[in-house]
mmCIF file of C-alpha atoms in Angstrom:
data_model
loop_
_atom_site.group_PDB
_atom_site.id
_atom_site.type_symbol
_atom_site.label_atom_id
_atom_site.label_comp_id
_atom_site.label_asym_id
_atom_site.label_seq_id
_atom_site.Cartn_x
_atom_site.Cartn_y
_atom_site.Cartn_z
ATOM 1 C CA UNK A 152 -8.175 -3.384 7.917
ATOM 2 C CA UNK A 153 -8.911 -3.918 11.597
ATOM 3 C CA UNK A 154 -6.814 -3.670 14.750
ATOM 4 C CA UNK A 155 -6.297 -7.233 15.991
ATOM 5 C CA UNK A 156 -4.598 -6.225 19.227
ATOM 6 C CA UNK A 157 -2.343 -3.696 20.840
ATOM 7 C CA UNK A 158 0.689 -4.140 23.050
ATOM 8 C CA UNK A 159 -0.339 -3.366 26.622
ATOM 9 C CA UNK A 160 3.107 -3.777 28.191
ATOM 10 C CA UNK A 161 1.888 -2.841 31.668
ATOM 11 C CA UNK A 162 -1.029 -5.320 31.609
ATOM 12 C CA UNK A 163 -3.073 -2.783 33.532
ATOM 13 C CA UNK A 164 -5.420 -1.750 30.732
ATOM 14 C CA UNK A 165 -3.899 1.727 30.521
ATOM 15 C CA UNK A 166 -2.358 2.955 27.289
ATOM 16 C CA UNK A 167 1.114 4.443 27.611
ATOM 17 C CA UNK A 168 2.910 6.481 24.954
ATOM 18 C CA UNK A 169 5.113 3.445 24.178
ATOM 19 C CA UNK A 170 2.399 0.880 23.611
ATOM 20 C CA UNK A 171 -0.125 3.290 22.060
ATOM 21 C CA UNK A 172 1.814 3.026 18.794
ATOM 22 C CA UNK A 173 2.250 -0.758 18.827
ATOM 23 C CA UNK A 174 -0.860 -2.211 17.199
ATOM 24 C CA UNK A 175 -1.228 -5.525 15.385
ATOM 25 C CA UNK A 176 -3.354 -5.032 12.260
ATOM 26 C CA UNK A 177 -5.345 -7.676 10.411
ATOM 27 C CA UNK A 178 -5.432 -6.798 6.705
ATOM 28 C CA UNK A 179 -8.294 -9.148 5.922
ATOM 29 C CA UNK A 180 -9.099 -11.234 2.868
ATOM 30 C CA UNK A 181 -9.525 -10.290 -0.801
ATOM 31 C CA UNK A 182 -11.268 -12.568 -3.317
ATOM 32 C CA UNK A 183 -10.996 -12.346 -7.122
ATOM 33 C CA UNK A 184 -13.151 -14.205 -9.633
ATOM 34 C CA UNK A 185 -11.909 -14.819 -13.170
ATOM 35 C CA UNK A 186 -14.102 -16.138 -15.994
ATOM 36 C CA UNK A 187 -12.416 -18.155 -18.760
ATOM 37 C CA UNK A 188 -14.484 -18.867 -21.884
ATOM 38 C CA UNK A 189 -13.596 -21.058 -24.856
ATOM 39 C CA UNK A 190 -15.325 -19.887 -28.011
ATOM 40 C CA UNK A 191 -15.966 -22.255 -30.894
ATOM 41 C CA UNK A 192 -16.868 -25.218 -28.669
ATOM 42 C CA UNK A 193 -20.097 -25.943 -26.865
ATOM 43 C CA UNK A 194 -21.060 -28.658 -24.411
ATOM 44 C CA UNK A 195 -17.896 -30.658 -24.831
ATOM 45 C CA UNK A 196 -14.908 -31.667 -22.729
ATOM 46 C CA UNK A 197 -11.795 -29.534 -22.944
ATOM 47 C CA UNK A 198 -8.556 -29.186 -21.047
ATOM 48 C CA UNK A 199 -7.359 -25.688 -20.286
ATOM 49 C CA UNK A 200 -3.772 -25.291 -19.125
ATOM 50 C CA UNK A 201 -2.958 -22.064 -17.309
ATOM 51 C CA UNK A 202 -0.780 -20.563 -14.616
ATOM 52 C CA UNK A 203 -1.590 -18.298 -11.699
ATOM 53 C CA UNK A 204 1.221 -16.111 -10.410
ATOM 54 C CA UNK A 205 1.435 -13.240 -7.950
ATOM 55 C CA UNK A 206 3.813 -10.977 -6.055
ATOM 56 C CA UNK A 207 2.088 -11.182 -2.670
ATOM 57 C CA UNK A 208 3.588 -12.474 0.577
ATOM 58 C CA UNK A 209 0.078 -13.339 1.801
ATOM 59 C CA UNK A 210 -1.472 -16.806 1.710
ATOM 60 C CA UNK A 211 -2.981 -17.211 -1.769
ATOM 61 C CA UNK A 212 -5.278 -20.114 -2.676
ATOM 62 C CA UNK A 213 -7.215 -20.846 -5.857
ATOM 63 C CA UNK A 214 -10.059 -23.111 -6.889
ATOM 64 C CA UNK A 215 -12.303 -23.566 -9.931
ATOM 65 C CA UNK A 216 -15.935 -24.287 -10.873
ATOM 66 C CA UNK A 217 -18.056 -24.289 -14.032
ATOM 67 C CA UNK A 218 -20.469 -21.698 -12.599
ATOM 68 C CA UNK A 219 -19.646 -18.726 -10.408
ATOM 69 C CA UNK A 220 -21.972 -19.947 -7.648
ATOM 70 C CA UNK A 221 -21.096 -23.624 -8.163
ATOM 71 C CA UNK A 222 -19.064 -26.041 -6.094
ATOM 72 C CA UNK A 223 -15.401 -25.080 -6.329
ATOM 73 C CA UNK A 224 -12.619 -27.637 -6.642
ATOM 74 C CA UNK A 225 -9.611 -26.702 -4.536
ATOM 75 C CA UNK A 226 -5.925 -27.270 -5.093
ATOM 76 C CA UNK A 227 -4.934 -24.996 -7.974
ATOM 77 C CA UNK A 228 -1.307 -23.884 -7.973
ATOM 78 C CA UNK A 229 -0.671 -20.150 -7.454
ATOM 79 C CA UNK A 230 3.118 -20.219 -7.850
ATOM 80 C CA UNK A 231 3.342 -20.126 -11.663
ATOM 81 C CA UNK A 232 3.093 -23.931 -12.035
ATOM 82 C CA UNK A 233 0.739 -25.283 -14.747
ATOM 83 C CA UNK A 234 -2.842 -26.007 -13.699
ATOM 84 C CA UNK A 235 -4.819 -28.446 -15.831
ATOM 85 C CA UNK A 236 -8.153 -30.188 -15.477
ATOM 86 C CA UNK A 237 -11.057 -31.307 -17.647
ATOM 87 C CA UNK A 238 -14.051 -29.012 -18.035
ATOM 88 C CA UNK A 239 -17.103 -31.104 -18.956
ATOM 89 C CA UNK A 240 -20.345 -29.862 -20.474
ATOM 90 C CA UNK A 241 -19.449 -26.185 -20.503
ATOM 91 C CA UNK A 242 -17.354 -23.872 -22.614
ATOM 92 C CA UNK A 243 -16.406 -21.759 -19.586
ATOM 93 C CA UNK A 244 -15.136 -22.005 -16.044
ATOM 94 C CA UNK A 245 -14.449 -19.663 -13.139
ATOM 95 C CA UNK A 246 -11.305 -19.343 -11.069
ATOM 96 C CA UNK A 247 -11.654 -18.045 -7.512
ATOM 97 C CA UNK A 248 -8.430 -16.632 -6.037
ATOM 98 C CA UNK A 249 -8.439 -15.874 -2.308
ATOM 99 C CA UNK A 250 -5.738 -13.676 -0.783
ATOM 100 C CA UNK A 251 -5.601 -14.052 3.003
ATOM 101 C CA UNK A 252 -3.471 -11.144 4.176
ATOM 102 C CA UNK A 253 -3.945 -11.687 7.907
ATOM 103 C CA UNK A 254 -1.395 -9.821 9.999
ATOM 104 C CA UNK A 255 1.486 -10.632 7.637
ATOM 105 C CA UNK A 256 0.820 -8.670 4.441
ATOM 106 C CA UNK A 257 0.730 -4.953 5.147
ATOM 107 C CA UNK A 258 0.816 -4.338 1.385
ATOM 108 C CA UNK A 259 2.773 -1.088 1.285
ATOM 109 C CA UNK A 260 3.502 -1.821 -2.390
ATOM 110 C CA UNK A 261 1.002 -2.922 -5.037
ATOM 111 C CA UNK A 262 0.587 -6.688 -5.540
ATOM 112 C CA UNK A 263 0.148 -8.154 -9.027
ATOM 113 C CA UNK A 264 -1.899 -11.262 -9.894
ATOM 114 C CA UNK A 265 -1.864 -12.901 -13.334
ATOM 115 C CA UNK A 266 -3.697 -15.829 -14.910
ATOM 116 C CA UNK A 267 -2.079 -16.889 -18.175
ATOM 117 C CA UNK A 268 -3.614 -19.439 -20.557
ATOM 118 C CA UNK A 269 -1.115 -21.677 -22.349
ATOM 119 C CA UNK A 270 -2.498 -21.760 -25.873
ATOM 120 C CA UNK A 271 -0.061 -24.500 -26.972
ATOM 121 C CA UNK A 272 -1.064 -26.992 -24.253
ATOM 122 C CA UNK A 273 -4.799 -26.169 -23.938
ATOM 123 C CA UNK A 274 -6.902 -28.473 -26.122
ATOM 124 C CA UNK A 275 -10.412 -29.722 -26.801
ATOM 125 C CA UNK A 276 -11.501 -33.305 -26.113
ATOM 126 C CA UNK A 277 -10.000 -34.448 -29.427
ATOM 127 C CA UNK A 278 -6.572 -32.981 -28.729
ATOM 128 C CA UNK A 279 -7.027 -29.966 -31.023
ATOM 129 C CA UNK A 280 -4.991 -27.128 -29.568
ATOM 130 C CA UNK A 281 -6.076 -23.527 -29.298
ATOM 131 C CA UNK A 282 -5.518 -21.653 -32.551
ATOM 132 C CA UNK A 283 -6.545 -18.166 -31.482
ATOM 133 C CA UNK A 284 -6.931 -16.356 -28.202
ATOM 134 C CA UNK A 285 -8.620 -13.040 -27.727
ATOM 135 C CA UNK A 286 -6.934 -12.566 -24.382
ATOM 136 C CA UNK A 287 -4.589 -15.203 -23.008
ATOM 137 C CA UNK A 288 -3.615 -13.298 -19.841
ATOM 138 C CA UNK A 289 -5.749 -11.628 -17.195
ATOM 139 C CA UNK A 290 -4.190 -9.147 -14.783
ATOM 140 C CA UNK A 291 -5.386 -7.941 -11.396
ATOM 141 C CA UNK A 292 -3.707 -5.606 -8.925
ATOM 142 C CA UNK A 293 -4.221 -5.030 -5.226
ATOM 143 C CA UNK A 294 -3.218 -1.415 -4.781
ATOM 144 C CA UNK A 295 -0.867 -0.376 -2.011
ATOM 145 C CA UNK A 296 -2.261 0.828 1.272
ATOM 146 C CA UNK A 297 -1.048 4.195 2.499
ATOM 147 C CA UNK A 298 1.698 4.152 5.114
ATOM 148 C CA UNK A 299 0.442 6.409 7.885
ATOM 149 C CA UNK A 300 3.566 6.038 10.042
ATOM 150 C CA UNK A 301 3.388 6.128 13.825
ATOM 151 C CA UNK A 302 0.004 6.747 15.375
ATOM 152 C CA UNK A 303 0.133 9.657 17.771
ATOM 153 C CA UNK A 304 -2.308 10.600 20.487
#
């Protein structure tokens, strides 16, 4: 968290008791990486279907790649809508979720993030659906920041 600016109402560079408490904070960016692995298949095409949902008011974007340091494809939905694509030549992929809090998301309450695999719609290249999942949902939480109240001097 950094102070983006403060309200200097007098425009004279001097801090008064009124504007000393009026800061604009930038809450920064948080990035999560999720690894999804399909067991029982190797070096084939498969089509995972999953949702990403969250309780944050921040700007949340998501993208995917077959390696954690690979080239990520943008445009995944983060609003609970189904995401689907074809993974070629790998039994795993990575999802990168970026939470851009900026000055909007103070985060005084914890924020939940969930990726949920749809085991009925996910299938291998031959249309065989998932028959068993070890874990079909992955949860992440951004904990609440403490509310310090007014800053006094």
